[in-house]
Amino acid sequence: MQPPKAADDASDAEPRPDSDRRRPETDAEYPAGSTLATSDEALTERVSGDEPLLPARVHRPSDLLRLLIGVLAVVVLVSVAAFAHGTTTGLEQDINKGTGQAPDLLIKLAGLVSSIAVLLVPVAFAIERLIKRDGLRIADGVLAAVLAHGVTLATDLWVAKSASGTIQDALTQPQPGDAVTDPVHGYLAPVIAYMTAVGMARRPRWRVVLWVVLLLDAFAMLVGGYTTPFSIVLTVLIGWTVAYGTLYAVGSPNVRPTGQHLMAGLRRVGFRPVTAMRADEAPDSGDQSDRGRRYLVSLEDGPPLDVTVVDREQQAQGFFYRVWRRLTLRGITQRRSIQSLRQALEQEALLAYAAIAAGANAPKLIATSELGPDAVMLVYEHIGGRTLDALEDSEITDDLVRGAWDQVKALQSRRIAHRRLTGDAILVDRFGTVFVTDLRGGEIAAGDLVLRMDIAQLLTTTGLRVGPERAVAAALAVLGPDAVADCLPLLQPIALSRSTRAQLRRLARERSQREREAVLEASDAAKRARAEDAELSRSGDRRGARKSLRTEKQAEKRAMDDALEEAREEDLLSQIRREVLLIRPQAPVEPVRLERIKPRTLFSFIAGAIAAYFLISQVTEADFGAVVEQAEWGWVAAALGFSALSYVAAAMSLLGFVPERVSFGRTVLAQVAGSFVKIVAPAAVGGVALNTRFLQRSGVRPGLAVASVGASQLFGLGCHILLLGAFGYLTGTEKTPSSLTPSRTVIAGLLTVAVLVLVVTAIPFLRKFVVTRVRSLFAGVVPRMLDVVQRPQKLLTGIGGMLLLTGVFVMCLDASVRAFSGPDTPHLSYASIAVVFLAGNALGSAAPTPGGMGAVEGALTLGLIAVGLPKEVAAPAVLLFRLMTLWLPVLPGWLCFNHLTRKGQI
């Protein structure tokens, strides 16, 4: 542990509770007659040091979480009131029927008592808090009440002026004279906000009184016909949400225990402390932010102690980061995102005992205790020494590194995962013995994945300090080559700790800077050499000078490339992999997929939800049952046939750009398998990867396979654009065939595309981005196209397949429209349907959602409505089209995918 600095008591430097800075709840948490309070006063002179001042207020993540839950609950309640009108009406009728038999005297008495109590109880609690000098909480409660009153007024105004009729019916009751009750009770919501903000719910006696008053008031208002059940629930939610929003905004009074509380707690468990000194702490690093405060405590007799204090605020730090890791990573974050203090205490104690039982060097836990309701302490034997991060590079010997691996081997022999093997979790005492600390984030009975992650983490931690060669050599000497090789798939940044990832990013920036400097130096040297040559060649002929200039530019480019190649360095993880592969060349290196949710997946989900909401809103306005009953099943069968034919066309469009001989039947099966793949991957990505893999398995060399798929994609893109322009032009000439004038929409679209192309080509950053992507996608396409052009039959097959593919999809969409069209439905031309399909398909290919879900449905529905089809027909027609082309082929696609996989053809 690093040398401690003097600490404790912030109370020597902080004002005592008239300012409510240190003890807003001390009377409730540390009663005057308790041992803790007595020891606290008795040890005032014994606490030495100068602990850093604790902040008077803290912003608790738990308050923010409750605020978000309250907002979500309000949204759900309003949504139910808006869309479930029958449910709300039936609930009100049931309550009115059940309470209609209540005696009138009881109703009036309940109303009178609740009206008085709902005002007197908060006043009584305020007086009690003021007597105990907790006036700051009362101020927080008053602020929350004022804000809640403003929110209720705004809600009342919104319901009266802008809300739909169903929401008004759910939140108000009619009164004589065309009046209605208030949607939110103007006095009840502020009272609830006040009582929540001042913390009445955390005190048992006041909590009972609070619930009795609220239930009595709700009963009186419901039976009296002055409110509705939804109005009461909305009132409670608004008060509760505003209270926690206020607490998070202004902060809650800090009740973290001071050094004097620690000294008193140590006396309660039998120790006789003399001084407590706060240990030096490194800045919080995200994944180490909940480790607690550490103290070095000297005793009247006996060796000193290391004490860790964990309080509720310290434990909650990094909560949202842990939640995100838990959601996005699979099989890694098994621990709950936030634990109670009792759970945290029990977990650390269990890990401390388990580590010692496994034979590892770990601090010995002597005692544990609570420090009031908001903190706990863990007492360890003092070890002393310094952490790995505090050691100089010259002090880190090979024996020390092997000692760290010995501890990991001991832990893993009992399947104990540490989960935080960073430099500050490895402690070296003055005799050179290595200890592992910070076991609270560990896990017993850990799975293989987590154990391998510990090895990958320690390899990276030691590699950052002693280099990859020494780090790998020490690991191999202790664990053996098999255990080290098994961790290579987990040697990726996402599996490492937050602080380690930050170090790797810093090193990457430094490498990039060195590469840029080397390139700039080579460029400057080449320019100077070129300037000297220009001086010498001024007397020569002009043609020779131009030729010499071109040669010098090429030489400059080569010099820059050579300098970049010489300056390029491998990152640390690649170096570690290379060192391990020298011992185990057959070791698996393909990274294990650890991410469950990526930002792209989250975006896809949101886009799909928006599209689904749009489609539902369209479908709910139509009598879908009647539409389905009137559907012409002959056209449904035709749509199914066109959908099946599309896979033959897709196979033709691919094989037309493959000069090698490939089985046509297997290619058709591969296209059917692609219908399964595009459900689990974006439409523009899944098909490309599957076709490339299929061609490689069919005997086409990898580079040529990529080039063939790229050529097919390039021709498909050009064909798509030409067809969209041609059919768009035709739609403009349908009404005025004599003039052959295209529609203004097509002209506007073409001009927009032209402007976008000009913008992209004019901005260097965008131009470089597009060129890089296109070059990487279509690398080798031009030579492949030359091979195809020499075989006209192949080229004709490819282009014919693309035209046929577009044609059958247009016919499938047309059949879907005709299946739901009635005698009064306007007839759409094939040109119009083709424009709608081509535009929707382009949008689906660009959307990152699997199979273009959401984007294609929305685009096709809007397109059909725009060309004159009623929305009652457009919505089911699009759903039928997507059913035939996206969902029905999934099962055959899965069967084909498994068949080709078993045969080794993909």
Coordinates of C-alpha atoms in Angstrom, one line a residue, residues 587-844:
A587 CA -3.0 -21.4 -30.8
P588 CA -6.4 -19.9 -31.6
V589 CA -6.2 -16.2 -32.3
E590 CA -9.7 -15.4 -33.6
P591 CA -11.2 -12.9 -31.1
V592 CA -14.1 -14.2 -29.0
R593 CA -17.3 -12.2 -29.6
L594 CA -17.9 -10.5 -26.3
E595 CA -20.2 -7.7 -27.2
R596 CA -23.9 -8.4 -27.0
I597 CA -25.1 -5.0 -28.0
K598 CA -23.2 -2.5 -30.2
P599 CA -24.2 1.1 -30.8
R600 CA -25.2 0.0 -34.4
T601 CA -27.6 -2.6 -32.9
L602 CA -29.1 0.0 -30.6
F603 CA -29.6 2.3 -33.5
S604 CA -31.2 -0.5 -35.5
F605 CA -33.6 -1.2 -32.7
I606 CA -34.6 2.4 -32.4
A607 CA -35.1 2.7 -36.2
G608 CA -37.1 -0.5 -36.2
A609 CA -39.3 0.7 -33.4
I610 CA -40.0 4.0 -35.1
A611 CA -40.9 2.2 -38.3
A612 CA -43.1 -0.3 -36.4
Y613 CA -44.9 2.6 -34.7
F614 CA -45.5 4.2 -38.1
L615 CA -46.8 1.0 -39.6
I616 CA -49.0 0.3 -36.6
S617 CA -50.5 3.8 -36.8
Q618 CA -51.3 3.2 -40.4
V619 CA -52.7 -0.2 -39.9
T620 CA -54.9 0.7 -36.9
E621 CA -56.8 3.2 -39.0
A622 CA -57.8 0.4 -41.4
D623 CA -60.2 -2.5 -40.9
F624 CA -57.4 -5.0 -41.3
G625 CA -59.7 -8.0 -40.7
A626 CA -62.1 -6.9 -43.5
V627 CA -59.1 -6.2 -45.8
V628 CA -57.7 -9.7 -45.3
E629 CA -61.1 -11.3 -45.8
Q630 CA -61.5 -9.6 -49.1
A631 CA -58.0 -10.5 -50.3
E632 CA -57.7 -12.3 -53.6
W633 CA -55.7 -15.4 -52.8
G634 CA -54.7 -15.9 -56.5
W635 CA -52.6 -12.8 -56.4
V636 CA -51.2 -13.9 -53.0
A637 CA -50.0 -17.1 -54.7
A638 CA -48.6 -15.1 -57.6
A639 CA -46.6 -13.0 -55.2
L640 CA -45.2 -16.1 -53.6
G641 CA -44.2 -17.4 -57.0
F642 CA -42.4 -14.2 -58.0
S643 CA -40.6 -14.3 -54.6
A644 CA -39.4 -17.8 -55.3
L645 CA -38.2 -16.8 -58.8
S646 CA -36.1 -14.0 -57.4
Y647 CA -33.5 -16.5 -56.0
V648 CA -33.0 -17.9 -59.5
A649 CA -32.4 -14.4 -60.8
A650 CA -30.0 -13.6 -57.9
A651 CA -28.0 -16.7 -58.8
M652 CA -27.8 -15.6 -62.5
S653 CA -26.7 -12.1 -61.5
L654 CA -23.9 -13.5 -59.4
L655 CA -22.6 -16.2 -61.7
G656 CA -22.6 -13.8 -64.6
F657 CA -19.5 -12.2 -63.1
V658 CA -17.7 -15.4 -62.2
P659 CA -15.7 -16.7 -65.1
E660 CA -14.9 -20.0 -63.2
R661 CA -17.3 -22.9 -63.4
V662 CA -19.7 -23.0 -60.4
S663 CA -22.7 -25.1 -59.8
F664 CA -25.9 -23.2 -60.6
G665 CA -28.0 -25.3 -58.2
R666 CA -25.7 -24.7 -55.3
T667 CA -25.6 -21.0 -56.1
V668 CA -29.4 -20.9 -55.9
L669 CA -29.3 -22.6 -52.5
A670 CA -26.7 -20.1 -51.4
Q671 CA -29.1 -17.2 -52.4
V672 CA -31.9 -18.9 -50.4
A673 CA -29.5 -19.2 -47.5
G674 CA -28.8 -15.5 -47.8
S675 CA -32.5 -14.8 -46.9
F676 CA -31.6 -16.3 -43.5
V677 CA -28.3 -14.4 -43.1
K678 CA -29.8 -11.0 -43.9
I679 CA -32.1 -11.3 -40.9
V680 CA -29.1 -11.4 -38.6
A681 CA -27.0 -8.8 -40.5
P682 CA -27.6 -5.6 -42.4
A683 CA -28.9 -6.3 -45.9
A684 CA -25.9 -4.8 -47.7
V685 CA -23.4 -6.8 -45.6
G686 CA -24.8 -10.3 -45.0
G687 CA -25.3 -11.2 -48.7
V688 CA -21.8 -9.9 -49.7
A689 CA -20.1 -12.0 -47.0
L690 CA -22.1 -15.1 -47.7
N691 CA -21.5 -15.0 -51.5
T692 CA -17.8 -14.4 -51.1
R693 CA -17.5 -17.3 -48.8
F694 CA -19.6 -19.5 -51.1
L695 CA -17.4 -18.7 -54.1
Q696 CA -14.2 -19.4 -52.1
R697 CA -15.6 -22.8 -51.1
S698 CA -16.5 -23.5 -54.7
G699 CA -12.9 -23.3 -55.8
V700 CA -12.6 -19.6 -56.6
R701 CA -9.4 -18.0 -55.2
P702 CA -10.2 -15.5 -52.3
G703 CA -9.0 -12.4 -54.2
L704 CA -11.0 -13.3 -57.3
A705 CA -14.1 -14.2 -55.2
V706 CA -14.1 -10.8 -53.6
A707 CA -13.6 -9.2 -57.0
S708 CA -16.5 -11.1 -58.5
V709 CA -18.9 -10.2 -55.7
G710 CA -17.6 -6.6 -56.0
A711 CA -18.2 -6.5 -59.7
S712 CA -21.7 -7.9 -59.2
Q713 CA -22.4 -5.3 -56.6
L714 CA -21.0 -2.5 -58.8
F715 CA -23.1 -3.5 -61.8
G716 CA -26.1 -3.9 -59.6
L717 CA -25.7 -0.4 -58.2
G718 CA -25.4 1.1 -61.7
C719 CA -28.3 -0.9 -63.0
H720 CA -30.4 0.2 -60.0
I721 CA -29.6 3.8 -60.6
L722 CA -30.4 3.6 -64.3
L723 CA -33.6 1.8 -63.7
L724 CA -34.7 4.3 -61.1
G725 CA -34.0 7.2 -63.4
A726 CA -35.7 5.5 -66.4
F727 CA -38.9 4.5 -64.5
G728 CA -38.9 7.9 -62.8
Y729 CA -38.8 9.5 -66.2
L730 CA -41.7 7.3 -67.4
T731 CA -43.9 8.2 -64.4
G732 CA -43.6 11.8 -65.4
T733 CA -44.7 11.1 -69.0
E734 CA -47.7 9.0 -68.2
K735 CA -50.1 11.9 -67.9
T736 CA -48.6 13.9 -70.7
P737 CA -47.2 11.3 -73.2
S738 CA -47.1 13.8 -76.0
S739 CA -44.7 16.1 -74.3
L740 CA -42.4 13.4 -72.8
T741 CA -41.8 15.7 -69.9
P742 CA -40.5 14.0 -66.7
S743 CA -42.1 14.8 -63.4
R744 CA -40.8 17.6 -61.3
T745 CA -40.2 15.2 -58.4
V746 CA -37.7 13.2 -60.6
I747 CA -36.0 16.4 -61.7
A748 CA -35.8 17.6 -58.1
G749 CA -34.4 14.2 -57.0
L750 CA -31.8 14.2 -59.7
L751 CA -30.7 17.7 -58.9
T752 CA -30.5 16.8 -55.2
V753 CA -28.3 13.8 -56.0
A754 CA -26.1 16.0 -58.2
V755 CA -25.7 18.6 -55.4
L756 CA -24.8 15.9 -52.9
V757 CA -22.2 14.5 -55.3
L758 CA -20.7 17.9 -55.7
V759 CA -20.6 18.5 -52.0
V760 CA -18.9 15.2 -51.4
T761 CA -16.3 15.8 -54.1
A762 CA -15.6 19.4 -52.9
I763 CA -15.0 18.6 -49.2
P764 CA -11.6 16.8 -48.8
F765 CA -12.6 14.8 -45.8
L766 CA -15.8 13.4 -47.3
R767 CA -14.0 12.8 -50.6
K768 CA -11.3 10.8 -48.9
F769 CA -13.9 8.9 -46.9
V770 CA -15.9 7.9 -49.9
V771 CA -12.8 7.0 -52.0
T772 CA -11.4 4.9 -49.3
R773 CA -14.6 2.9 -48.8
V774 CA -15.2 2.5 -52.5
R775 CA -11.6 1.5 -53.2
S776 CA -11.6 -1.1 -50.4
L777 CA -14.9 -2.5 -51.6
F778 CA -14.1 -2.8 -55.3
A779 CA -10.4 -3.5 -55.2
G780 CA -9.6 -5.8 -58.0
V781 CA -13.0 -5.3 -59.7
V782 CA -11.6 -3.7 -62.9
P783 CA -9.4 -6.6 -63.8
R784 CA -12.2 -9.0 -63.0
M785 CA -14.5 -7.0 -65.3
L786 CA -12.0 -7.4 -68.1
D787 CA -12.2 -11.2 -67.7
V788 CA -16.0 -11.1 -67.8
V789 CA -16.1 -8.8 -70.9
Q790 CA -14.1 -11.4 -72.8
R791 CA -17.0 -13.8 -72.3
P792 CA -20.2 -12.1 -73.6
Q793 CA -22.4 -15.0 -72.5
K794 CA -21.4 -14.6 -68.9
L795 CA -21.9 -10.8 -69.1
L796 CA -25.3 -11.3 -70.6
T797 CA -26.2 -13.8 -67.9
G798 CA -25.2 -11.3 -65.2
I799 CA -27.0 -8.3 -66.6
G800 CA -30.0 -10.4 -67.5
G801 CA -30.2 -11.7 -64.0
M802 CA -30.1 -8.2 -62.5
L803 CA -32.9 -7.0 -64.8
L804 CA -34.9 -10.2 -64.0
L805 CA -34.3 -9.8 -60.3
T806 CA -35.7 -6.2 -60.3
G807 CA -38.6 -7.3 -62.6
V808 CA -39.7 -10.2 -60.3
F809 CA -39.6 -8.0 -57.2
V810 CA -41.7 -5.3 -59.0
M811 CA -44.1 -8.0 -60.1
C812 CA -44.3 -9.4 -56.5
L813 CA -45.1 -5.9 -55.1
D814 CA -47.6 -5.4 -57.9
A815 CA -49.3 -8.8 -57.0
S816 CA -49.3 -7.8 -53.3
V817 CA -51.1 -4.5 -54.2
R818 CA -53.6 -6.3 -56.4
A819 CA -54.3 -8.9 -53.7
F820 CA -55.9 -6.1 -51.5
S821 CA -57.2 -3.8 -54.2
G822 CA -60.9 -3.4 -54.6
P823 CA -63.0 -2.2 -57.6
D824 CA -62.6 1.4 -56.4
T825 CA -58.9 1.2 -55.8
P826 CA -56.9 3.3 -58.4
H827 CA -54.7 1.2 -60.7
L828 CA -51.0 1.8 -60.4
S829 CA -48.7 1.5 -63.5
Y830 CA -45.7 -0.8 -63.4
A831 CA -43.5 2.3 -63.7
S832 CA -44.9 3.8 -60.5
I833 CA -44.6 0.5 -58.6
A834 CA -41.0 0.1 -60.0
V835 CA -40.0 3.5 -58.7
V836 CA -41.5 2.8 -55.3
F837 CA -39.7 -0.5 -55.1
L838 CA -36.3 0.8 -56.3
A839 CA -36.4 3.7 -53.9
G840 CA -37.5 1.5 -50.9
N841 CA -34.9 -1.1 -51.7
A842 CA -32.1 1.5 -51.9
L843 CA -33.1 2.8 -48.5
G844 CA -33.2 -0.7 -47.1

